[in-house]
Coordinates of C-alpha atoms in Angstrom, one line a residue:
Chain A
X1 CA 0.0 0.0 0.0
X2 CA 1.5 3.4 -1.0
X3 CA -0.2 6.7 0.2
X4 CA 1.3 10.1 0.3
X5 CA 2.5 11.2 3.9
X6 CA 2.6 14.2 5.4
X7 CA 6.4 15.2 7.0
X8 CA 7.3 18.3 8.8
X9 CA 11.2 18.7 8.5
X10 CA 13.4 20.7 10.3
X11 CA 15.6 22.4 8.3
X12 CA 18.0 25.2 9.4
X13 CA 21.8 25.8 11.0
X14 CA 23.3 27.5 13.7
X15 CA 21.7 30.9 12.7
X16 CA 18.1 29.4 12.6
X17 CA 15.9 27.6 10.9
X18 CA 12.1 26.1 10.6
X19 CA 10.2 23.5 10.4
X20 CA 8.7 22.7 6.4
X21 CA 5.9 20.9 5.2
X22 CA 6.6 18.1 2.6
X23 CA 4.3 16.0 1.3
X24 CA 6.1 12.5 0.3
X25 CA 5.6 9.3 -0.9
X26 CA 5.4 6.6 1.6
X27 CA 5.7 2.7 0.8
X28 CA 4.7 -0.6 2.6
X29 CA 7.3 -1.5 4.9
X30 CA 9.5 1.6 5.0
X31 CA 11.0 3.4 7.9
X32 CA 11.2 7.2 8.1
X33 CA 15.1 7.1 6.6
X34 CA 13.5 5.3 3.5
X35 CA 11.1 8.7 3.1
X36 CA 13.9 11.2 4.5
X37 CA 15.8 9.9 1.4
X38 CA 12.9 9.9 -1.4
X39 CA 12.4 13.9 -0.3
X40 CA 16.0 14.2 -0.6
X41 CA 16.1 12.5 -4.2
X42 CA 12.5 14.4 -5.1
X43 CA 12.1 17.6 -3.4
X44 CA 15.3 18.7 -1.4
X45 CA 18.4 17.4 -2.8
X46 CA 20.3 19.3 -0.1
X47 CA 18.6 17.9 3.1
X48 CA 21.0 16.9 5.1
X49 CA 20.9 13.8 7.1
X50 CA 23.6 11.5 8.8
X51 CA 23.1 7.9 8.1
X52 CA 25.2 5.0 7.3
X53 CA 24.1 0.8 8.2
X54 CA 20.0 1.9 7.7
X55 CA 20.2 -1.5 10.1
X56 CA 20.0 0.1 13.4
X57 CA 23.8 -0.9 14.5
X58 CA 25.8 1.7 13.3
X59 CA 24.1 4.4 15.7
X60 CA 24.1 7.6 12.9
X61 CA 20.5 8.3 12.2
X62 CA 19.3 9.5 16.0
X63 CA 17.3 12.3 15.4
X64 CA 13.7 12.8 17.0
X65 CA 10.5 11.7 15.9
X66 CA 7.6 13.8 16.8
X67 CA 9.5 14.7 19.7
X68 CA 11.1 11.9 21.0
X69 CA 15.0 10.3 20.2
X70 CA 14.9 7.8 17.8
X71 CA 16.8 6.1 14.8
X72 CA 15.4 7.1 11.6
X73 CA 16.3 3.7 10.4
X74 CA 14.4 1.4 13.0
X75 CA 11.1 3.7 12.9
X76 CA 8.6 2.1 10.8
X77 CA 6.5 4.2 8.9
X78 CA 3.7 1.5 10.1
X79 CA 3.1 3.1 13.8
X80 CA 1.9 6.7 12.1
X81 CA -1.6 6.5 11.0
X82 CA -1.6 7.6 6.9
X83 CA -3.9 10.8 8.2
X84 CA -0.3 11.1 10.6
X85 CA 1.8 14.5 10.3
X86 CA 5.2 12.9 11.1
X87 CA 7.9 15.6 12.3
X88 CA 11.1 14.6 12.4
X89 CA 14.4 17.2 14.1
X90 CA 17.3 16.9 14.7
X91 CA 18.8 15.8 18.4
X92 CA 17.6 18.8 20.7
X93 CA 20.1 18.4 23.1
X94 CA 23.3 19.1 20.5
X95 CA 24.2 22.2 18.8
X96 CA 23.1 21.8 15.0
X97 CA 25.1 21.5 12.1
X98 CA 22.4 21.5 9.4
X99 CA 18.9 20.5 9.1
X100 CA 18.8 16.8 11.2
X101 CA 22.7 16.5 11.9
X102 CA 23.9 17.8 15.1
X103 CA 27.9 18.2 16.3
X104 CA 28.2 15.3 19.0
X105 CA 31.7 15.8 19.9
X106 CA 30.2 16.6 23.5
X107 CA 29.7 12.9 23.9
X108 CA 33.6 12.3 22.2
X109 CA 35.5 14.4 25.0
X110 CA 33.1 12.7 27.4
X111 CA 34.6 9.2 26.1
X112 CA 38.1 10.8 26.8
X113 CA 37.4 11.6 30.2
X114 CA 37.1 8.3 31.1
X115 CA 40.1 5.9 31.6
X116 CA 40.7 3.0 29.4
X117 CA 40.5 -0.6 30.8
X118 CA 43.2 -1.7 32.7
X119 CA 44.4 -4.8 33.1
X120 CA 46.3 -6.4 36.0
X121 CA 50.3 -5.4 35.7
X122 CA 51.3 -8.7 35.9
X123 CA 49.2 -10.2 33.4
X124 CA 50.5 -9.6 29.3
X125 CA 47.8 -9.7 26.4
X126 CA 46.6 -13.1 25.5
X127 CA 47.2 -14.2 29.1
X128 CA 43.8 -12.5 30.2
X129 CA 41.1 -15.4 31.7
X130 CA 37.8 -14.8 33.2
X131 CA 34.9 -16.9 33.7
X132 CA 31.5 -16.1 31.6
X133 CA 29.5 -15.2 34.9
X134 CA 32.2 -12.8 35.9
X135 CA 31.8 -10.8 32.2
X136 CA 28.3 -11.4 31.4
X137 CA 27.2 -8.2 33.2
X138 CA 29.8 -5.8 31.3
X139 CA 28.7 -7.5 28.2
X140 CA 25.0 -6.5 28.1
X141 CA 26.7 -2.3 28.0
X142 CA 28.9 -3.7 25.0
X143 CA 25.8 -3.9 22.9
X144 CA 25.9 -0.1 23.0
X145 CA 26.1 1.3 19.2
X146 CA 26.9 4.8 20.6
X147 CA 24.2 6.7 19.2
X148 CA 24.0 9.2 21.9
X149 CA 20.1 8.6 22.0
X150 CA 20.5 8.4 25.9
X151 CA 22.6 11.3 26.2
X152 CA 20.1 13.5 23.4
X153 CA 16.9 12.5 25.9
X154 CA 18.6 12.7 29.5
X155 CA 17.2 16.2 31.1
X156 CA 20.2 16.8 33.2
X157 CA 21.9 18.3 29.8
X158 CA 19.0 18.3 27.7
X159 CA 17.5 21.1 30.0
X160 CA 20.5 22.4 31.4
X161 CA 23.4 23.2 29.5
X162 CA 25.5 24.3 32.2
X163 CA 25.8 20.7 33.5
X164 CA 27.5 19.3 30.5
X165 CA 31.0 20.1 32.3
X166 CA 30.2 18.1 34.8
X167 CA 27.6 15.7 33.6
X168 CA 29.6 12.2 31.7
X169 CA 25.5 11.2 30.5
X170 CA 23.7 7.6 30.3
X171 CA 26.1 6.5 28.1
X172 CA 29.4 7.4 29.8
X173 CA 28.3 6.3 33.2
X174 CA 27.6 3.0 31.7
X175 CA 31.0 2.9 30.8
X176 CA 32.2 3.4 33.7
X177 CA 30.0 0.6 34.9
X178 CA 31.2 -1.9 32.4
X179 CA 35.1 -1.3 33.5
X180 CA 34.0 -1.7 36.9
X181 CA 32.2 -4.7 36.9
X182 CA 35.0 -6.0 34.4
X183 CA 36.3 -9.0 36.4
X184 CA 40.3 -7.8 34.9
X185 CA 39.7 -4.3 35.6
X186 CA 42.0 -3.1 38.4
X187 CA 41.2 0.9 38.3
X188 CA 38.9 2.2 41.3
X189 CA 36.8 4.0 39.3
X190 CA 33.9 4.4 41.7
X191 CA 35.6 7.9 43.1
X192 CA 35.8 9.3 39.9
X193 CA 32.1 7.9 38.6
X194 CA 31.0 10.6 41.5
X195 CA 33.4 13.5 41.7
X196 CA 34.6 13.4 38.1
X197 CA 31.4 12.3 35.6
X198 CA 28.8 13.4 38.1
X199 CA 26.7 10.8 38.7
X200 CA 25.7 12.1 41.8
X201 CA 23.6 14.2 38.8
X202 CA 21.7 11.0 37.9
X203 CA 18.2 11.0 39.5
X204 CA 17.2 7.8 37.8
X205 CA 14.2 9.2 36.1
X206 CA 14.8 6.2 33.2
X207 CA 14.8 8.1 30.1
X208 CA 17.7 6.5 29.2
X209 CA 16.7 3.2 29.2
X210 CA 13.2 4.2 27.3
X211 CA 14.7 5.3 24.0
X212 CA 18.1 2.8 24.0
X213 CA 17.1 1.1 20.8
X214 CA 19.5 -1.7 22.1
X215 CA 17.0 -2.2 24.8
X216 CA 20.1 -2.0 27.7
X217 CA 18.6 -1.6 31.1
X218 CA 21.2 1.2 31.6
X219 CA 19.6 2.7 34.7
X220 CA 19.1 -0.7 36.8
X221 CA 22.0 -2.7 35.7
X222 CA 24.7 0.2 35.1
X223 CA 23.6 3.7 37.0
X224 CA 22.1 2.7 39.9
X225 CA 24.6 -0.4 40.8
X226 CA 27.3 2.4 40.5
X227 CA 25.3 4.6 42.9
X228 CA 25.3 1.7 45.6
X229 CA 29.1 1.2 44.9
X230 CA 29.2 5.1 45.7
X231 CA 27.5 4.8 48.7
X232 CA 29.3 1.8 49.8
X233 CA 32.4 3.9 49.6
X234 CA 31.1 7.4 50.6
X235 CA 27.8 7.3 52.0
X236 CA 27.8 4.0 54.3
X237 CA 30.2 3.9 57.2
X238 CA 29.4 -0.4 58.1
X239 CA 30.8 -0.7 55.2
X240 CA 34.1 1.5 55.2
X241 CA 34.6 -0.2 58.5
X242 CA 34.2 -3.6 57.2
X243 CA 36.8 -2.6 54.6
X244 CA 39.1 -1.0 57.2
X245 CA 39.3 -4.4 59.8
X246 CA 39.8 -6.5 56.7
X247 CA 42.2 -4.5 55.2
X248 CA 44.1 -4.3 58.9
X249 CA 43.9 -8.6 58.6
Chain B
X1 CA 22.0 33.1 29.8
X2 CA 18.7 34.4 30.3
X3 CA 15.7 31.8 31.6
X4 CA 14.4 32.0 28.1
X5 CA 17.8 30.4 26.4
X6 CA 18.1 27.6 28.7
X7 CA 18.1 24.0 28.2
X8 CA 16.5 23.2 24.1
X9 CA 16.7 26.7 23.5
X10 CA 20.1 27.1 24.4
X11 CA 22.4 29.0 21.7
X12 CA 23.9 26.6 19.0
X13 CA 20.7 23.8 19.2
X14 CA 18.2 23.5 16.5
X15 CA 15.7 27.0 17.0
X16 CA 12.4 25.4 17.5
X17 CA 9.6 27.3 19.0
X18 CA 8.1 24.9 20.9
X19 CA 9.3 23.2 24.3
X20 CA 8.2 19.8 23.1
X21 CA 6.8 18.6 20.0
X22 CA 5.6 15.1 21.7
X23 CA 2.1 14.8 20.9
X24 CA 0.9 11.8 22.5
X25 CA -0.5 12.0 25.9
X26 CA 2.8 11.9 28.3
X27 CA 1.1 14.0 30.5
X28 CA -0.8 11.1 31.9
X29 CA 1.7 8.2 33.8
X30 CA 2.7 11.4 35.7
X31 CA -0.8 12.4 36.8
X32 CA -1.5 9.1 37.2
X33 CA 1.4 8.3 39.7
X34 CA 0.4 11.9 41.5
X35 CA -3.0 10.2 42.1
X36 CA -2.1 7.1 42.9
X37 CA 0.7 8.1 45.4
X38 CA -1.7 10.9 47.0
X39 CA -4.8 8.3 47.5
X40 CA -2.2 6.2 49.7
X41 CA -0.8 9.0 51.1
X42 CA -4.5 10.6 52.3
X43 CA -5.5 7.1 53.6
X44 CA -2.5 6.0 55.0
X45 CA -2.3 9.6 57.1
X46 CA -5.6 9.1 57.9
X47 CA -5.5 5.7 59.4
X48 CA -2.6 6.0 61.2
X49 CA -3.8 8.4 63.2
X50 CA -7.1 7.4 63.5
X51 CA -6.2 4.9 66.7
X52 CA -9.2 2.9 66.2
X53 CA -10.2 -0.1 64.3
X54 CA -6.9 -1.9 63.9
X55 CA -7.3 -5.3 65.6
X56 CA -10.4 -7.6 64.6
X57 CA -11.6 -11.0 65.9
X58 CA -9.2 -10.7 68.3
X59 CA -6.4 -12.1 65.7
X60 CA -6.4 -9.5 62.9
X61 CA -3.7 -6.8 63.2
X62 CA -4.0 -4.4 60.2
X63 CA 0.0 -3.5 59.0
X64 CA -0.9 -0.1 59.4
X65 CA -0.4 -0.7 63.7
X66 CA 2.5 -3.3 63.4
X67 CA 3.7 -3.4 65.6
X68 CA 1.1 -1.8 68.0
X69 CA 3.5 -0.3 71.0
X70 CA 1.5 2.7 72.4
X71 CA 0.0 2.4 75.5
X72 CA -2.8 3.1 73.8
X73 CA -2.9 -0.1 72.4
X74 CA -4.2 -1.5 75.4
X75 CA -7.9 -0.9 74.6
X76 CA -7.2 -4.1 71.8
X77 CA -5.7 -6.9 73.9
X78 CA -3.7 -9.1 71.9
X79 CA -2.8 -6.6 70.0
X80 CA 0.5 -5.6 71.0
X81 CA 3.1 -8.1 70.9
X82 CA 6.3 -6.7 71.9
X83 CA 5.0 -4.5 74.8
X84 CA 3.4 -0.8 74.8
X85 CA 5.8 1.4 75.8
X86 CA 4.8 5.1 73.4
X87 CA 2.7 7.3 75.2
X88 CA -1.0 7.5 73.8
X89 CA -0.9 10.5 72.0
X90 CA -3.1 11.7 69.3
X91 CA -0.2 12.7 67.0
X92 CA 1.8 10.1 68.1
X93 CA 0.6 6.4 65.6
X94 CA 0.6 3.3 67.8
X95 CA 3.2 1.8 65.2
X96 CA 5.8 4.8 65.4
X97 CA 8.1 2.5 65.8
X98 CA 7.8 1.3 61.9
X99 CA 5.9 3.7 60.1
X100 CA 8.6 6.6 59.8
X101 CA 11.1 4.1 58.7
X102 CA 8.3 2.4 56.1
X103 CA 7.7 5.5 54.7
X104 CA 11.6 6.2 54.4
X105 CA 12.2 3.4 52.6
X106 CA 9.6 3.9 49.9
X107 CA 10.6 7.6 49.8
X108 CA 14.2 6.6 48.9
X109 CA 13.0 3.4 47.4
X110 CA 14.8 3.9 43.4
X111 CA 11.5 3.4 41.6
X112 CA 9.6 6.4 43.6
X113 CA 12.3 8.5 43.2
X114 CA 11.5 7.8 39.7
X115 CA 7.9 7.9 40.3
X116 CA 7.9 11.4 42.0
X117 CA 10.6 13.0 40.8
X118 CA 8.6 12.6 37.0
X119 CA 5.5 13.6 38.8
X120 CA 5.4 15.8 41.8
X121 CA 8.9 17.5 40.7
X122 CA 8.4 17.1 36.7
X123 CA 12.1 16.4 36.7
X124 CA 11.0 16.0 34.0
X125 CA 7.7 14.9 33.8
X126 CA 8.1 12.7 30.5
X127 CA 11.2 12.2 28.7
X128 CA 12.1 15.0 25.9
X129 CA 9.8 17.3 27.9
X130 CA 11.6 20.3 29.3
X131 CA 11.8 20.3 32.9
X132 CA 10.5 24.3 34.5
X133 CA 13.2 24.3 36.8
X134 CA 16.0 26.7 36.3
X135 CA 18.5 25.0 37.9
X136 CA 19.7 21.3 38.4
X137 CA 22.5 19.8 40.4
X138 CA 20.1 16.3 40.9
X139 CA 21.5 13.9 44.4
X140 CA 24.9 15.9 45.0
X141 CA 23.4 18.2 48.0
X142 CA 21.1 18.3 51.0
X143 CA 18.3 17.2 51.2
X144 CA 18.8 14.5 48.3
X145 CA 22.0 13.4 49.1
X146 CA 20.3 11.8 51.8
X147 CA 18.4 9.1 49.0
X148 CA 21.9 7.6 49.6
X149 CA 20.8 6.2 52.7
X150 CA 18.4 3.7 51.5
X151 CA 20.4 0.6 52.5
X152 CA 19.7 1.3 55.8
X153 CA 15.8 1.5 55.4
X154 CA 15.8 -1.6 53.6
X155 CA 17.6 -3.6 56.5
X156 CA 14.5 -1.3 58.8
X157 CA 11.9 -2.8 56.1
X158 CA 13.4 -6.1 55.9
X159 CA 13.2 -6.7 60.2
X160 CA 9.5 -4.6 59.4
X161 CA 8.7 -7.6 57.0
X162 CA 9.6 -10.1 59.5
X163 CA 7.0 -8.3 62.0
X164 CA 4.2 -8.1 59.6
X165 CA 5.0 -11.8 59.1
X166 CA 5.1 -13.3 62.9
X167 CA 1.7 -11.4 62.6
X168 CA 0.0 -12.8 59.9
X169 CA 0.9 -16.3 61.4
X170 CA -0.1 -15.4 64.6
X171 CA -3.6 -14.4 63.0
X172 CA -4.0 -18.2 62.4
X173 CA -4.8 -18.8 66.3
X174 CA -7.6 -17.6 67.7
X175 CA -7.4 -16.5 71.5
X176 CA -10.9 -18.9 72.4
X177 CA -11.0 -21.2 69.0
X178 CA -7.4 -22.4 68.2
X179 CA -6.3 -22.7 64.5
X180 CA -8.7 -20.9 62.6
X181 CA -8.6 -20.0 58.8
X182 CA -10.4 -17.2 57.7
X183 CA -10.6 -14.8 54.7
X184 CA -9.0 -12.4 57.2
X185 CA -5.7 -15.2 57.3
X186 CA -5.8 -14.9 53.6
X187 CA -5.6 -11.0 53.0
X188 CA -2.9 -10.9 55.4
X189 CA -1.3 -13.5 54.0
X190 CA -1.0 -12.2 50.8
X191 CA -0.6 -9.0 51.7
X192 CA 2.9 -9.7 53.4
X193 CA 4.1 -12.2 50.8
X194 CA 3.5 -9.2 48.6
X195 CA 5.8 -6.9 50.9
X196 CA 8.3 -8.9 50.9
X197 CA 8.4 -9.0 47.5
X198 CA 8.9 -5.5 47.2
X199 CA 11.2 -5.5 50.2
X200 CA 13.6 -8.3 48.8
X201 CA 13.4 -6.8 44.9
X202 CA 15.1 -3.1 46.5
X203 CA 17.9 -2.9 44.2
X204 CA 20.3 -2.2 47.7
X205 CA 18.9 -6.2 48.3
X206 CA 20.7 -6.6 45.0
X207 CA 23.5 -4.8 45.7
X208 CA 23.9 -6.4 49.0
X209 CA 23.6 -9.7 48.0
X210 CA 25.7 -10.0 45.2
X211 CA 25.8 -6.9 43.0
X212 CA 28.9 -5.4 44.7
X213 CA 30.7 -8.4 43.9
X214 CA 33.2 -7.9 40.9
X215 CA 33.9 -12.0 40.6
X216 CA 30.8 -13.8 40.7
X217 CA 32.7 -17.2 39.9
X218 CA 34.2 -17.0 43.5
X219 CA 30.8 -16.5 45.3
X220 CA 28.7 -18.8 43.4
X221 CA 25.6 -18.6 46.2
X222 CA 26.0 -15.1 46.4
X223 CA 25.7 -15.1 42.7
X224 CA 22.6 -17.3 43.0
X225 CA 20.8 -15.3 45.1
X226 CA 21.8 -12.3 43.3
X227 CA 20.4 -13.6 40.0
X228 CA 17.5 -14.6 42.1
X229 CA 17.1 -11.2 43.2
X230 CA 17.7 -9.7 39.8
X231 CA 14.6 -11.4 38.4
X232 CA 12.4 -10.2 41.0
X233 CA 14.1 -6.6 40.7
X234 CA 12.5 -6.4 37.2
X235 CA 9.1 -6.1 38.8
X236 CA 9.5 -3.7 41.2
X237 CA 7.4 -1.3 40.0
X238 CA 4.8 -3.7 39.9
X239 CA 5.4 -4.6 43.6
X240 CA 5.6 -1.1 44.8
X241 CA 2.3 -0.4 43.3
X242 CA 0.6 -3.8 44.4
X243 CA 2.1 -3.3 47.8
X244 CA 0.3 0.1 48.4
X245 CA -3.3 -1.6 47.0
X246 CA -2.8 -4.7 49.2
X247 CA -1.7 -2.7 51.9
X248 CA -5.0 -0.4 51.8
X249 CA -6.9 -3.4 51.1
X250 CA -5.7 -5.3 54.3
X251 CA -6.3 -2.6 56.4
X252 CA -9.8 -1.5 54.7
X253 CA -10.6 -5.5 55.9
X254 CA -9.5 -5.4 59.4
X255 CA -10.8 -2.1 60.2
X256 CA -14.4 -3.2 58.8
X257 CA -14.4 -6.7 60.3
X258 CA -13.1 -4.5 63.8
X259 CA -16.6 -2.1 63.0
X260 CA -18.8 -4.4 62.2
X261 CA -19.7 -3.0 59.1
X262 CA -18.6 -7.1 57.8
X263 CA -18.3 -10.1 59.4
X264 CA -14.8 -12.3 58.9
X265 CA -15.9 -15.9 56.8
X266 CA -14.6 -18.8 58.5
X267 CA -13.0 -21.4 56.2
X268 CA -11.6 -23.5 58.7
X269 CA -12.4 -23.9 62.4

């Protein structure tokens, strides 16, 4: 069944821009990339529009879809009724480039920040073992294809721009969970996840895990097991002075 | 930046006039929670100050005045098990001794931070909906650095639990019949199977019980219960809201079998 749909686009750069009216073909089976691409080839040659697997791995075409984060790719066309005004921007939470591609290099210096895995001194590549149980938990934040969906939707730097400094995101935080857990990991990260990447920020509203197209439970398995190890360290003296006898043994 | 650039309309993001352009009805899991959370509220104050009602057949305890430790408590023998020892006060519940720390624990209980945060503090109400506060800075300062401390109101909940428990046995004997079965048995039966479903699906229970663990392989019934714990910990939610009906619902029982208004069916005995 082909019908033509009705698409409002944002289109603009850093010194403004407004959402248009198109009025596109739509096919059976398509996803909103497949129609972003017929306007392109029929109406607006110079839309622009990052995209590269159209397979939902490769993480490129987050944008929002009336309103909320989303691939382009893995949004079919079949959940918007044909009477549907679809509006598609680009992420609100970056500063644009042009029309749906934003600069995301917030979320690049935020992978800098944190430190790369580190491995036991005494242990040389090809010499690392570990049991499945022990890496099963770092594996699920693995899956991540870095689209930066998490990071576009959470409110802590989608409404407030001043936290970025201090604010790692979803994304980052769950990297610093999957080092942590990582059963060859020898860095204490769990300082650093508070004082450094803020997670203290984190109120756990879930946002994150709503739009991860990877379906990652990044609040309940990453963010809020790192809050308990913050508290064990910080926030809960049984435990420091559980550490403190041992340690004396 | 001035209050009208912040947050989407910051300098450098896509210029688009409005806040949100979500057009489905977001607005209504938040006002839903606010409802829900307010009806418990409302009714829980109510009854717990109400210091009548709260022990029936001379077996039923409602949770609501577990455990019962005012000297008020005396006008319900059997209904205080571990002495009376609060004055009777009109401000002061006959279970002070669990009800603060109850109430603590949901109130730093991860899915109601969730829950009222998005509704009561629309921070932020739905996702990709812009928050009205001006500033953020989230858990790092007073008061809600304090949510930190919700270990220690589980362990409270957990020795809670085992209260509400010794008293939904002890419902099973009646002071003139023996072992008795009643609907009664069966609410309150329910009701704290449910509690300590929620209680034992906290994510500090996870934590505790396995999740701080970095080598599973070495702790392998630590790991058990922890992916024991895990599974329940998807349903949480679900348990904190059930909780909240079955806790209403045992206590609406009890007080109406205590006035009267119904009379307790015997099943056994």
């Amino acid at each position: 069944m082909s019908y033509t749909g009705r698409f409002r686009v944002w289109r603009g750069d850093t010194d403004g821009g407004a959402l248009q009216d198109f009025e596109v073909e739509v096919n059976e089976g398509e996803v909103v990339l497949d129609v972003l691409h017929r306007l392109q080839a029929t109406q607006t040659p110079d839309l622009a529009v990052r995209w590269n697997c159209k397979a939902g791995k490769c993480g490129s075409c987050s944008a929002e879809i009336d309103g909320r984060p989303r691939l382009l790719c893995m949004t079919r066309m079949s959940v918007f009724g044909t009477d549907d005004v679809v509006t598609v921007t680009p992420m609100r939470t970056f500063p644009v480039i042009r029309d749906l591609v934003t600069d995301v290099s917030y979320n690049y210096a935020k992978a800098r920040e944190v430190p790369s895995f580190t491995p036991p001194a005494d242990l040389a590549p090809g010499e690392y073992r570990m049991q499945q149980i022990d890496v099963e938990r770092s594996q699920e934040f693995r899956k991540c294809i870095e689209c930066f969906l998490c990071q576009d939707t959470c409110h802590v730097v989608r409404d407030h721009e001043e936290n970025k400094e201090a604010f790692a995101g979803p994304r980052f935080l769950m990297r610093v969970a999957e080092l942590e857990m990582h059963p060859l990991d020898v860095a204490d990260r769990v300082p650093a996840a508070q004082e450094e990447h803020g997670l203290g920020r984190c109120n756990i509203t879930k946002c994150c895990t709503e739009v991860c197209p990877e379906g990652i439970k990044i609040t309940d398995n990453a963010l809020i097991p790192m809050k308990e190890r913050v508290a064990d360290r910080k926030y809960d003296p049984l435990v420091w002075l559980g550490r403190t006898i041992s340690r004396r043994r | 930046m001035t209050t009208s650039a912040r947050g989407v309309d910051a300098p450098g993001r896509a210029q688009i006039d409005a806040r949100t352009l979500r057009a489905d009805r977001w607005w209504l899991p938040p006002a839903a929670t606010t409802a829900g959370l307010l009806v418990f509220l409302v009714y829980g104050g109510v009854r717990a100050f109400q210091q009548q009602y709260f022990f029936a057949d001379e077996r039923y305890l409602t949770p609501f005045y577990s455990p019962c430790v005012s000297l008020g408590c005396a006008s319900e023998p059997g209904a205080a098990h571990f002495g009376m020892f609060l004055p009777d006060h009109p401000l002061i519940p006959y279970a002070a001794l669990s009800l603060p720390f109850l109430l603590l624990f949901r109130l730093t209980c991860y899915y109601y931070r969730k829950a009222y945060y998005r509704s009561f503090w629309l921070s932020p109400a739905a996702c990709a909906v812009p928050e009205p506060h001006a500033t953020y800075t989230g858990e790092t300062r007073f008061p809600l650095i304090l949510q930190n401390s919700h270990r220690y109101f589980f362990y409270l909940a957990a020795v809670i639990a085992l209260i509400n428990t010794y008293d939904a046995v002890l419902a099973f004997r009646h002071p003139a019949d023996g072992f008795v079965v009643g609907v009664g048995n069966l609410v309150l039966l329910v009701n704290v199977v449910l509690l300590w479903a929620y209680t034992v699906s906290c994510h500090s229970c996870r934590h505790v019980m396995g999740g701080r663990l970095t080598h599973f392989s070495k702790h392998p019934v630590r790991y058990r219960i922890w992916t024991w714990v895990s599974g329940l910990n998807t349903r949480h939610m679900f348990f904190a809201w059930i909780t909240l009906g079955t806790l209403i619902l045992t206590d609406l029982y009890v007080m109406l079998v205590a006035r009267g208004t119904i009379v307790d069916l015997r099943i056994i005995g």
